[in-house]
mmCIF file of C-alpha atoms in Angstrom:
data_model
loop_
_atom_site.group_PDB
_atom_site.id
_atom_site.type_symbol
_atom_site.label_atom_id
_atom_site.label_comp_id
_atom_site.label_asym_id
_atom_site.label_seq_id
_atom_site.Cartn_x
_atom_site.Cartn_y
_atom_site.Cartn_z
ATOM 1 C CA MET A 29 -12.267 2.772 27.973
ATOM 2 C CA THR A 30 -12.466 5.998 26.033
ATOM 3 C CA THR A 31 -15.199 6.629 23.480
ATOM 4 C CA HIS A 32 -12.687 6.232 20.651
ATOM 5 C CA GLU A 33 -11.613 2.851 22.075
ATOM 6 C CA ALA A 34 -15.228 1.789 22.473
ATOM 7 C CA LEU A 35 -15.850 2.585 18.816
ATOM 8 C CA GLN A 36 -12.847 0.548 17.806
ATOM 9 C CA GLU A 37 -14.002 -2.340 19.982
ATOM 10 C CA VAL A 38 -17.493 -2.444 18.480
ATOM 11 C CA GLU A 39 -15.893 -2.850 14.994
ATOM 12 C CA THR A 40 -13.762 -5.789 15.884
ATOM 13 C CA LEU A 41 -14.336 -9.451 14.699
ATOM 14 C CA GLN A 42 -14.503 -10.573 18.333
ATOM 15 C CA PHE A 43 -17.321 -8.094 19.189
ATOM 16 C CA SER A 44 -19.142 -9.317 16.159
ATOM 17 C CA ALA A 45 -18.691 -12.938 17.154
ATOM 18 C CA ARG A 46 -20.109 -12.326 20.594
ATOM 19 C CA LEU A 47 -23.164 -10.594 19.267
ATOM 20 C CA ASN A 48 -23.702 -13.175 16.609
ATOM 21 C CA LEU A 49 -24.278 -15.824 19.215
ATOM 22 C CA ALA A 50 -27.786 -14.319 19.473
ATOM 23 C CA SER A 51 -30.560 -16.145 17.765
ATOM 24 C CA ASN A 52 -33.058 -13.308 17.826
ATOM 25 C CA LEU A 53 -33.189 -9.564 18.137
ATOM 26 C CA ARG A 54 -34.132 -9.640 21.842
ATOM 27 C CA LEU A 55 -31.047 -11.605 22.529
ATOM 28 C CA PHE A 56 -28.967 -9.433 20.267
ATOM 29 C CA TYR A 57 -29.923 -6.415 22.428
ATOM 30 C CA LEU A 58 -29.214 -8.346 25.559
ATOM 31 C CA ALA A 59 -25.776 -9.434 24.296
ATOM 32 C CA ALA A 60 -25.038 -5.811 23.175
ATOM 33 C CA SER A 61 -26.148 -4.377 26.573
ATOM 34 C CA ARG A 62 -23.576 -6.603 28.274
ATOM 35 C CA GLU A 63 -20.721 -5.125 26.329
ATOM 36 C CA THR A 64 -18.570 -2.590 28.065
ATOM 37 C CA ALA A 65 -17.945 -0.719 24.859
ATOM 38 C CA VAL A 66 -21.754 -0.231 24.299
ATOM 39 C CA GLY A 67 -22.041 0.991 27.894
ATOM 40 C CA VAL A 68 -19.329 3.577 27.211
ATOM 41 C CA LEU A 69 -20.978 4.795 24.008
ATOM 42 C CA ALA A 70 -24.374 4.952 25.783
ATOM 43 C CA ALA A 71 -22.850 6.999 28.554
ATOM 44 C CA SER A 72 -21.222 9.239 25.973
ATOM 45 C CA LEU A 73 -24.600 9.799 24.323
ATOM 46 C CA GLN A 74 -26.004 11.004 27.613
ATOM 47 C CA HIS A 75 -23.041 13.145 28.409
ATOM 48 C CA ASP A 76 -22.637 14.879 25.071
ATOM 49 C CA PRO A 77 -25.571 13.885 22.925
ATOM 50 C CA ASP A 78 -24.999 16.246 19.978
ATOM 51 C CA GLU A 79 -21.417 15.224 19.562
ATOM 52 C CA MET A 80 -22.047 11.534 19.882
ATOM 53 C CA ARG A 81 -25.013 11.582 17.530
ATOM 54 C CA SER A 82 -22.817 13.036 14.928
ATOM 55 C CA VAL A 83 -19.978 10.601 15.613
ATOM 56 C CA LEU A 84 -22.379 7.542 15.435
ATOM 57 C CA LEU A 85 -24.086 8.798 12.208
ATOM 58 C CA THR A 86 -20.524 9.386 10.644
ATOM 59 C CA ARG A 87 -19.560 5.892 11.565
ATOM 60 C CA ILE A 88 -22.788 4.503 10.035
ATOM 61 C CA LEU A 89 -22.209 6.543 6.823
ATOM 62 C CA ASP A 90 -18.613 5.356 6.573
ATOM 63 C CA LEU A 91 -19.303 1.671 7.384
ATOM 64 C CA SER A 92 -22.255 1.576 5.002
ATOM 65 C CA ARG A 93 -20.122 2.597 2.170
ATOM 66 C CA VAL A 94 -17.571 -0.241 2.515
ATOM 67 C CA THR A 95 -17.395 -2.452 -0.497
ATOM 68 C CA VAL A 96 -19.147 -5.678 0.433
ATOM 69 C CA ASP A 97 -18.341 -9.121 -1.033
ATOM 70 C CA PRO A 98 -21.717 -10.298 -2.313
ATOM 71 C CA ARG A 99 -20.974 -13.790 -1.009
ATOM 72 C CA TYR A 100 -20.847 -12.695 2.655
ATOM 73 C CA ARG A 101 -22.734 -10.764 5.186
ATOM 74 C CA HIS A 102 -21.778 -7.098 5.535
ATOM 75 C CA PRO A 103 -18.538 -7.072 7.549
ATOM 76 C CA SER A 104 -19.790 -4.344 9.936
ATOM 77 C CA ASP A 105 -23.310 -5.683 10.305
ATOM 78 C CA ALA A 106 -23.136 -5.942 14.159
ATOM 79 C CA ALA A 107 -21.368 -2.584 14.517
ATOM 80 C CA LEU A 108 -24.011 -0.876 12.216
ATOM 81 C CA ALA A 109 -26.771 -2.540 14.272
ATOM 82 C CA VAL A 110 -25.386 -1.378 17.624
ATOM 83 C CA TYR A 111 -24.773 2.232 16.304
ATOM 84 C CA LEU A 112 -28.276 2.330 14.985
ATOM 85 C CA TRP A 113 -29.694 0.968 18.151
ATOM 86 C CA LEU A 114 -27.906 3.656 20.147
ATOM 87 C CA LEU A 115 -28.864 6.395 17.731
ATOM 88 C CA GLY A 116 -32.459 5.144 17.415
ATOM 89 C CA GLN A 117 -33.013 6.360 20.866
ATOM 90 C CA PHE A 118 -33.041 9.829 19.294
ATOM 91 C CA SER A 119 -35.690 8.829 16.784
ATOM 92 C CA PRO A 120 -35.591 11.567 14.138
ATOM 93 C CA LEU A 121 -31.860 11.023 13.512
ATOM 94 C CA GLY A 122 -32.342 7.308 13.919
ATOM 95 C CA VAL A 123 -34.754 7.398 10.959
ATOM 96 C CA VAL A 124 -31.994 9.009 8.811
ATOM 97 C CA ALA A 125 -29.476 6.274 9.849
ATOM 98 C CA ALA A 126 -32.096 3.506 9.370
ATOM 99 C CA GLU A 127 -32.839 4.728 5.885
ATOM 100 C CA VAL A 128 -29.010 4.492 5.080
ATOM 101 C CA ILE A 129 -28.848 0.975 6.502
ATOM 102 C CA ALA A 130 -31.967 -0.132 4.638
ATOM 103 C CA GLN A 131 -30.061 0.575 1.470
ATOM 104 C CA THR A 132 -26.851 -1.072 2.564
ATOM 105 C CA PRO A 133 -26.410 -4.527 1.169
ATOM 106 C CA GLN A 134 -25.997 -7.765 3.038
ATOM 107 C CA CYS A 135 -27.002 -6.570 6.407
ATOM 108 C CA TRP A 136 -28.750 -8.973 8.792
ATOM 109 C CA TRP A 137 -28.905 -7.575 12.358
ATOM 110 C CA ALA A 138 -28.686 -4.000 11.208
ATOM 111 C CA SER A 139 -31.632 -4.332 8.836
ATOM 112 C CA ARG A 140 -33.651 -5.924 11.723
ATOM 113 C CA VAL A 141 -32.816 -2.958 13.980
ATOM 114 C CA ALA A 142 -33.697 -0.523 11.214
ATOM 115 C CA ALA A 143 -37.117 -2.088 10.319
ATOM 116 C CA PRO A 144 -39.070 -0.972 13.460
ATOM 117 C CA ILE A 145 -37.458 2.519 13.379
ATOM 118 C CA LEU A 146 -38.625 2.990 9.814
ATOM 119 C CA GLU A 147 -42.060 1.547 10.422
ATOM 120 C CA GLN A 148 -42.564 4.121 13.196
ATOM 121 C CA ALA A 149 -40.843 6.977 11.350
ATOM 122 C CA PRO A 150 -42.597 10.322 11.841
ATOM 123 C CA THR A 151 -44.639 11.477 8.892
ATOM 124 C CA THR A 152 -45.552 14.796 10.434
ATOM 125 C CA ASN A 153 -43.500 17.784 11.443
ATOM 126 C CA GLN A 154 -41.884 16.201 14.468
ATOM 127 C CA ALA A 155 -38.335 16.699 13.422
ATOM 128 C CA SER A 156 -36.222 19.794 13.517
ATOM 129 C CA GLY A 157 -33.248 21.644 12.047
ATOM 130 C CA GLU A 158 -31.099 19.566 14.422
ATOM 131 C CA ILE A 159 -31.436 16.716 11.992
ATOM 132 C CA ALA A 160 -30.060 18.812 9.062
ATOM 133 C CA ASP A 161 -27.223 20.153 11.198
ATOM 134 C CA THR A 162 -26.187 16.695 12.529
ATOM 135 C CA VAL A 163 -26.386 15.116 9.110
ATOM 136 C CA LEU A 164 -24.444 17.947 7.605
ATOM 137 C CA ALA A 165 -21.761 17.469 10.191
ATOM 138 C CA ALA A 166 -21.705 13.787 9.856
ATOM 139 C CA VAL A 167 -21.441 13.880 6.121
ATOM 140 C CA GLN A 168 -18.712 16.467 6.343
ATOM 141 C CA ASN A 169 -16.835 14.396 8.856
ATOM 142 C CA SER A 170 -17.196 11.221 6.965
ATOM 143 C CA ASN A 171 -13.884 9.754 5.616
ATOM 144 C CA THR A 172 -15.554 8.671 2.441
ATOM 145 C CA ALA A 173 -17.814 11.614 1.973
ATOM 146 C CA SER A 174 -19.890 11.192 -1.181
ATOM 147 C CA PHE A 175 -23.516 10.831 -0.433
ATOM 148 C CA GLU A 176 -26.611 11.241 -2.515
ATOM 149 C CA ILE A 177 -29.586 12.743 -0.795
ATOM 150 C CA VAL A 178 -32.583 11.165 -2.495
ATOM 151 C CA ASP A 179 -35.469 12.367 -0.495
ATOM 152 C CA ALA A 180 -36.050 15.187 1.859
ATOM 153 C CA VAL A 181 -39.703 15.745 2.679
ATOM 154 C CA GLY A 182 -40.949 18.958 4.349
ATOM 155 C CA GLN A 183 -41.690 22.498 3.742
ATOM 156 C CA GLY A 184 -38.495 24.282 2.507
ATOM 157 C CA ALA A 185 -36.623 21.109 1.745
ATOM 158 C CA PRO A 186 -34.720 21.204 -1.524
ATOM 159 C CA ASP A 187 -36.835 20.377 -4.542
ATOM 160 C CA ALA A 188 -35.786 18.664 -7.724
ATOM 161 C CA ALA A 189 -35.167 21.904 -9.600
ATOM 162 C CA SER A 190 -32.656 23.078 -7.078
ATOM 163 C CA LEU A 191 -30.774 19.840 -7.282
ATOM 164 C CA GLU A 192 -30.383 20.244 -11.040
ATOM 165 C CA GLN A 193 -28.659 23.621 -10.918
ATOM 166 C CA PRO A 194 -25.321 23.406 -12.709
ATOM 167 C CA GLY A 195 -22.013 24.235 -11.205
ATOM 168 C CA GLU A 196 -22.676 22.670 -7.801
ATOM 169 C CA SER A 197 -23.039 19.092 -6.742
ATOM 170 C CA SER A 198 -26.540 17.962 -5.887
ATOM 171 C CA GLU A 199 -25.078 16.855 -2.551
ATOM 172 C CA SER A 200 -23.985 20.299 -1.538
ATOM 173 C CA LEU A 201 -27.145 21.998 -2.772
ATOM 174 C CA ALA A 202 -29.282 19.579 -0.987
ATOM 175 C CA LEU A 203 -27.324 20.028 2.251
ATOM 176 C CA ALA A 204 -27.507 23.775 1.903
ATOM 177 C CA GLY A 205 -31.258 23.469 1.281
ATOM 178 C CA LEU A 206 -31.623 21.453 4.363
ATOM 179 C CA VAL A 207 -29.811 23.899 6.565
ATOM 180 C CA ARG A 208 -31.971 26.672 5.090
ATOM 181 C CA ALA A 209 -35.061 24.638 5.731
ATOM 182 C CA ARG A 210 -34.090 24.086 9.399
ATOM 183 C CA SER A 211 -37.186 23.295 11.431
ATOM 184 C CA LYS A 212 -39.294 22.425 8.504
ATOM 185 C CA VAL A 213 -37.464 19.311 7.461
ATOM 186 C CA THR A 214 -39.506 16.224 8.564
ATOM 187 C CA ARG A 215 -37.742 13.309 6.876
ATOM 188 C CA LEU A 216 -34.534 12.859 4.970
ATOM 189 C CA THR A 217 -32.895 9.989 3.149
ATOM 190 C CA VAL A 218 -29.165 9.889 2.667
ATOM 191 C CA LEU A 219 -27.744 7.197 0.609
ATOM 192 C CA PRO A 220 -24.117 6.353 0.105
ATOM 193 C CA MET A 221 -23.101 6.609 -3.548
ATOM 194 C CA ALA A 222 -21.296 3.794 -5.272
ATOM 195 C CA ALA A 223 -17.597 3.989 -4.629
ATOM 196 C CA MET B 948 -36.187 1.857 0.262
ATOM 197 C CA ALA B 949 -34.928 -1.745 0.492
ATOM 198 C CA LEU B 950 -37.094 -2.542 3.462
ATOM 199 C CA ILE B 951 -38.953 -5.792 2.979
ATOM 200 C CA ILE B 952 -42.492 -5.894 4.163
ATOM 201 C CA GLY B 953 -43.499 -9.279 5.274
ATOM 202 C CA ARG B 954 -39.975 -10.480 5.950
ATOM 203 C CA GLY B 955 -39.615 -14.251 5.856
ATOM 204 C CA GLY B 956 -43.004 -14.605 4.263
ATOM 205 C CA GLU B 957 -44.223 -16.035 1.016
ATOM 206 C CA ASN B 958 -43.200 -12.893 -0.914
ATOM 207 C CA ASP B 959 -39.764 -12.525 0.556
ATOM 208 C CA PRO B 960 -37.261 -13.502 -2.066
ATOM 209 C CA LEU B 961 -34.868 -14.728 0.514
ATOM 210 C CA ALA B 962 -37.393 -17.183 1.917
ATOM 211 C CA LEU B 963 -37.647 -20.853 0.906
ATOM 212 C CA LYS B 964 -41.002 -22.506 0.449
ATOM 213 C CA LEU B 965 -41.367 -24.086 3.870
ATOM 214 C CA GLU B 966 -44.631 -25.326 5.504
ATOM 215 C CA THR B 967 -45.702 -27.233 8.557
ATOM 216 C CA LEU B 968 -47.600 -30.528 8.238
ATOM 217 C CA GLN B 969 -50.751 -28.496 8.482
ATOM 218 C CA ARG B 970 -49.710 -26.585 5.431
ATOM 219 C CA ASN B 971 -49.021 -23.263 7.410
ATOM 220 C CA TRP B 972 -46.183 -21.159 6.098
ATOM 221 C CA ILE B 973 -43.056 -21.231 8.219
ATOM 222 C CA GLU B 974 -41.328 -17.792 8.121
ATOM 223 C CA ASN B 975 -37.788 -18.167 7.146
ATOM 224 C CA GLU B 976 -34.898 -16.414 5.435
ATOM 225 C CA VAL B 977 -31.567 -17.650 4.072
ATOM 226 C CA THR B 978 -28.935 -15.846 5.966
ATOM 227 C CA PRO B 979 -25.890 -14.451 4.283
ATOM 228 C CA GLU B 980 -22.729 -16.518 4.984
ATOM 229 C CA ARG B 981 -20.087 -14.815 7.160
ATOM 230 C CA SER B 982 -16.628 -14.200 5.780
ATOM 231 C CA PRO B 983 -13.849 -16.758 6.671
ATOM 232 C CA ASP B 984 -12.245 -14.213 9.016
ATOM 233 C CA GLU B 985 -15.467 -13.666 10.885
ATOM 234 C CA MET B 986 -16.244 -17.359 11.090
ATOM 235 C CA ARG B 987 -12.690 -18.059 12.494
ATOM 236 C CA ALA B 988 -13.277 -15.513 15.247
ATOM 237 C CA ALA B 989 -16.715 -16.944 15.963
ATOM 238 C CA ILE B 990 -15.332 -20.500 16.228
ATOM 239 C CA ALA B 991 -12.526 -19.498 18.474
ATOM 240 C CA LEU B 992 -15.026 -17.775 20.764
ATOM 241 C CA ALA B 993 -17.321 -20.728 20.810
ATOM 242 C CA MET B 994 -14.700 -23.314 21.620
ATOM 243 C CA ALA B 995 -12.713 -21.248 24.193
ATOM 244 C CA GLY B 996 -12.957 -22.976 27.483
ATOM 245 C CA ARG B 997 -15.239 -25.643 26.249
ATOM 246 C CA PRO B 998 -13.036 -28.707 25.603
ATOM 247 C CA ASN B 999 -16.009 -30.978 24.941
ATOM 248 C CA VAL B 1000 -17.590 -28.795 22.141
ATOM 249 C CA VAL B 1001 -16.788 -29.944 18.644
ATOM 250 C CA LEU B 1002 -17.398 -28.002 15.423
ATOM 251 C CA ARG B 1003 -19.480 -29.890 12.915
ATOM 252 C CA SER B 1004 -20.005 -27.183 10.284
ATOM 253 C CA ALA B 1005 -18.978 -23.643 9.742
ATOM 254 C CA SER B 1006 -21.996 -22.282 7.924
ATOM 255 C CA SER B 1007 -24.061 -19.146 8.615
ATOM 256 C CA ARG B 1008 -26.833 -20.015 6.155
ATOM 257 C CA TYR B 1009 -29.116 -21.234 8.902
ATOM 258 C CA ASP B 1010 -29.820 -20.740 12.596
ATOM 259 C CA CYS B 1011 -30.686 -23.096 15.416
ATOM 260 C CA MET B 1012 -34.303 -23.503 14.213
ATOM 261 C CA GLY B 1013 -33.233 -24.021 10.616
ATOM 262 C CA LEU B 1014 -31.119 -26.972 11.556
ATOM 263 C CA PRO B 1015 -33.997 -29.371 12.671
ATOM 264 C CA PHE B 1016 -36.939 -27.829 10.838
ATOM 265 C CA ALA B 1017 -35.433 -26.961 7.469
ATOM 266 C CA SER B 1018 -32.516 -29.324 7.123
ATOM 267 C CA ARG B 1019 -29.931 -26.620 7.403
ATOM 268 C CA ARG B 1020 -31.215 -24.710 4.343
ATOM 269 C CA THR B 1021 -32.443 -21.606 5.921
ATOM 270 C CA SER B 1022 -32.972 -19.499 9.159
ATOM 271 C CA ILE B 1023 -36.317 -19.760 10.933
ATOM 272 C CA ALA B 1024 -37.301 -17.192 13.533
ATOM 273 C CA ILE B 1025 -37.441 -18.720 16.934
ATOM 274 C CA ASP B 1026 -41.001 -17.544 17.509
ATOM 275 C CA GLN B 1027 -42.046 -20.051 14.901
ATOM 276 C CA TRP B 1028 -41.433 -22.870 17.346
ATOM 277 C CA ASP B 1029 -44.964 -22.784 18.727
ATOM 278 C CA LEU B 1030 -46.462 -23.064 15.253
ATOM 279 C CA ILE B 1031 -44.097 -25.936 14.330
ATOM 280 C CA ARG B 1032 -44.664 -27.664 17.687
ATOM 281 C CA VAL B 1033 -48.444 -27.697 17.326
ATOM 282 C CA ASP B 1034 -48.699 -28.329 13.526
ATOM 283 C CA ASP B 1035 -46.075 -31.082 13.475
ATOM 284 C CA ARG B 1036 -47.524 -32.762 16.536
ATOM 285 C CA TYR B 1037 -44.568 -32.571 18.818
ATOM 286 C CA ARG B 1038 -45.164 -33.845 22.312
ATOM 287 C CA GLN B 1039 -43.169 -33.017 25.467
ATOM 288 C CA ILE B 1040 -41.153 -35.856 27.118
ATOM 289 C CA GLN B 1041 -38.852 -36.282 30.174
ATOM 290 C CA GLU B 1042 -35.141 -35.827 29.860
ATOM 291 C CA GLY B 1043 -34.589 -39.505 30.432
ATOM 292 C CA GLU B 1044 -36.874 -40.371 27.567
ATOM 293 C CA ALA B 1045 -35.050 -38.269 24.992
ATOM 294 C CA LEU B 1046 -33.456 -40.085 22.097
ATOM 295 C CA ALA B 1047 -31.389 -39.024 19.131
ATOM 296 C CA GLY B 1048 -33.443 -36.803 16.856
ATOM 297 C CA ASP B 1049 -35.588 -35.342 19.607
ATOM 298 C CA VAL B 1050 -35.588 -31.568 20.222
ATOM 299 C CA VAL B 1051 -34.212 -29.679 23.285
ATOM 300 C CA ILE B 1052 -35.432 -26.267 24.036
ATOM 301 C CA TYR B 1053 -33.460 -23.709 25.986
ATOM 302 C CA ARG B 1054 -35.191 -20.879 27.826
ATOM 303 C CA ARG B 1055 -34.081 -17.769 29.513
ATOM 304 C CA ASP B 1056 -36.468 -15.534 31.552
ATOM 305 C CA GLY B 1057 -39.244 -17.814 30.179
ATOM 306 C CA PHE B 1058 -38.405 -17.091 26.510
ATOM 307 C CA VAL B 1059 -37.274 -19.771 24.091
ATOM 308 C CA ASN B 1060 -33.901 -18.752 23.016
ATOM 309 C CA HIS B 1061 -32.272 -21.732 21.591
ATOM 310 C CA VAL B 1062 -33.145 -25.070 19.986
ATOM 311 C CA GLY B 1063 -30.963 -28.167 19.630
ATOM 312 C CA VAL B 1064 -31.295 -31.768 18.381
ATOM 313 C CA VAL B 1065 -30.441 -34.633 20.748
ATOM 314 C CA ASN B 1066 -27.512 -36.573 19.230
ATOM 315 C CA ASP B 1067 -26.902 -39.141 21.901
ATOM 316 C CA ARG B 1068 -28.205 -40.125 25.271
ATOM 317 C CA HIS B 1069 -26.811 -42.668 27.680
ATOM 318 C CA PHE B 1070 -26.846 -43.088 31.431
ATOM 319 C CA GLY B 1071 -23.954 -42.322 33.661
ATOM 320 C CA ASP B 1072 -22.798 -44.336 36.644
ATOM 321 C CA ASN B 1073 -25.110 -42.306 38.816
ATOM 322 C CA GLY B 1074 -28.124 -43.270 36.705
ATOM 323 C CA LEU B 1075 -28.581 -39.807 35.313
ATOM 324 C CA PRO B 1076 -28.916 -39.267 31.593
ATOM 325 C CA ILE B 1077 -25.903 -37.873 29.808
ATOM 326 C CA ILE B 1078 -27.111 -36.002 26.647
ATOM 327 C CA THR B 1079 -25.135 -34.702 23.686
ATOM 328 C CA VAL B 1080 -26.717 -32.235 21.475
ATOM 329 C CA LEU B 1081 -26.223 -30.896 17.976
ATOM 330 C CA SER B 1082 -27.002 -27.252 17.486
ATOM 331 C CA GLN B 1083 -26.296 -24.028 15.535
ATOM 332 C CA TRP B 1084 -25.035 -21.317 17.812
ATOM 333 C CA GLY B 1085 -26.471 -18.059 16.658
ATOM 334 C CA TYR B 1086 -25.565 -17.913 12.976
ATOM 335 C CA ASP B 1087 -21.910 -18.863 13.425
ATOM 336 C CA GLY B 1088 -21.363 -22.558 13.257
ATOM 337 C CA GLU B 1089 -22.945 -25.924 14.235
ATOM 338 C CA TYR B 1090 -21.514 -27.798 17.265
ATOM 339 C CA TRP B 1091 -21.726 -31.071 19.017
ATOM 340 C CA HIS B 1092 -21.869 -30.328 22.691
ATOM 341 C CA PRO B 1093 -22.950 -31.632 26.103
ATOM 342 C CA VAL B 1094 -26.541 -30.362 26.628
ATOM 343 C CA ASP B 1095 -25.494 -27.937 29.424
ATOM 344 C CA GLN B 1096 -22.467 -26.386 27.571
ATOM 345 C CA VAL B 1097 -23.929 -23.556 25.410
ATOM 346 C CA PRO B 1098 -23.412 -19.764 25.637
ATOM 347 C CA ASP B 1099 -25.162 -18.548 28.832
ATOM 348 C CA LEU B 1100 -27.119 -16.192 26.610
ATOM 349 C CA TYR B 1101 -29.362 -19.021 25.775
ATOM 350 C CA GLY B 1102 -30.260 -20.014 29.325
ATOM 351 C CA ASN B 1103 -30.871 -23.606 30.357
ATOM 352 C CA ALA B 1104 -32.139 -26.734 28.631
ATOM 353 C CA VAL B 1105 -35.509 -27.146 30.170
ATOM 354 C CA GLU B 1106 -37.772 -29.004 27.744
ATOM 355 C CA TYR B 1107 -37.424 -32.052 25.530
ATOM 356 C CA TRP B 1108 -39.884 -32.607 22.684
ATOM 357 C CA THR B 1109 -40.320 -35.411 20.167
ATOM 358 C CA ASP B 1110 -42.316 -36.113 17.069
ATOM 359 C CA ARG B 1111 -41.684 -39.835 17.307
ATOM 360 C CA LYS B 1112 -44.661 -42.028 16.754
ATOM 361 C CA PRO B 1113 -44.943 -44.988 19.166
ATOM 362 C CA HIS B 1114 -44.471 -48.567 17.889
ATOM 363 C CA PRO B 1115 -47.919 -49.681 16.772
#
């Protein structure tokens, strides 16, 4: 199974059905760890961590922006949860993804995976410019790229004034600011804008 | 940030007011329903290769704990079993003593993973009890099933508990 096939598998109804047999988060992780596709993605993360982190974050950004029927659970809840679980092993980027998921409506498993990541989110200068680069790449790769960056904490991060400059979108300015800030960014929130 | 602090607690808007007999809060959260397509896939998975499993209801609003302890209105985290067991005065019984309405607990690696309600018990030709259970599988549907026919994720039925009061 290729990485691409693994991503496709994680987003199927059948995969979701298998993971939704779980009755708690511990069983959810157990069920996920039994899945071949999850094993393939985990191996890819070890083999090419930079590329796979960007891919996973891109998928999270795309899936989080899908229009959700308010009567039902988010259709990609299980996939979001698994992507975040994998990404959360690289905690600074996991925080970015967890922030996105915390704002995504109708999530069940994904919000449960996000909660401990956000509770343990670093508040000091533990992150690096790697976050900004990966987020920038993920947003640029996203099929539905229109994201609002609502919070970026850290020395050199874009301030409110820079976001209000006319002629450029707040998104591009914020991303540019993040890249300039590099190692000084400590925490970032990226929210999908309404479609 | 939309992160809920105290999830399932008294301030969680998704929680129903639910208490034990000792007036302790039971953490709970009404689960969003799954879409018809997702539910169809879940039912197909649950019933594949299990001819004796019968679907009773295709709701995702509750989980296995919510079925017996909240009348199918909400989901209750499985770690609340110890609180409910003590506060509601459940006592453990032998498999052969189980009657309709008693609770069966499934464990895997020592952890409680699944809860069901005994629906029927009779004795086979070999004198051993044959037990049918009603339980919600994950969040994807409620099934009648032989006690030993559940997803292997749940482990085995190892304990029976009852809140029945003996005849005075």
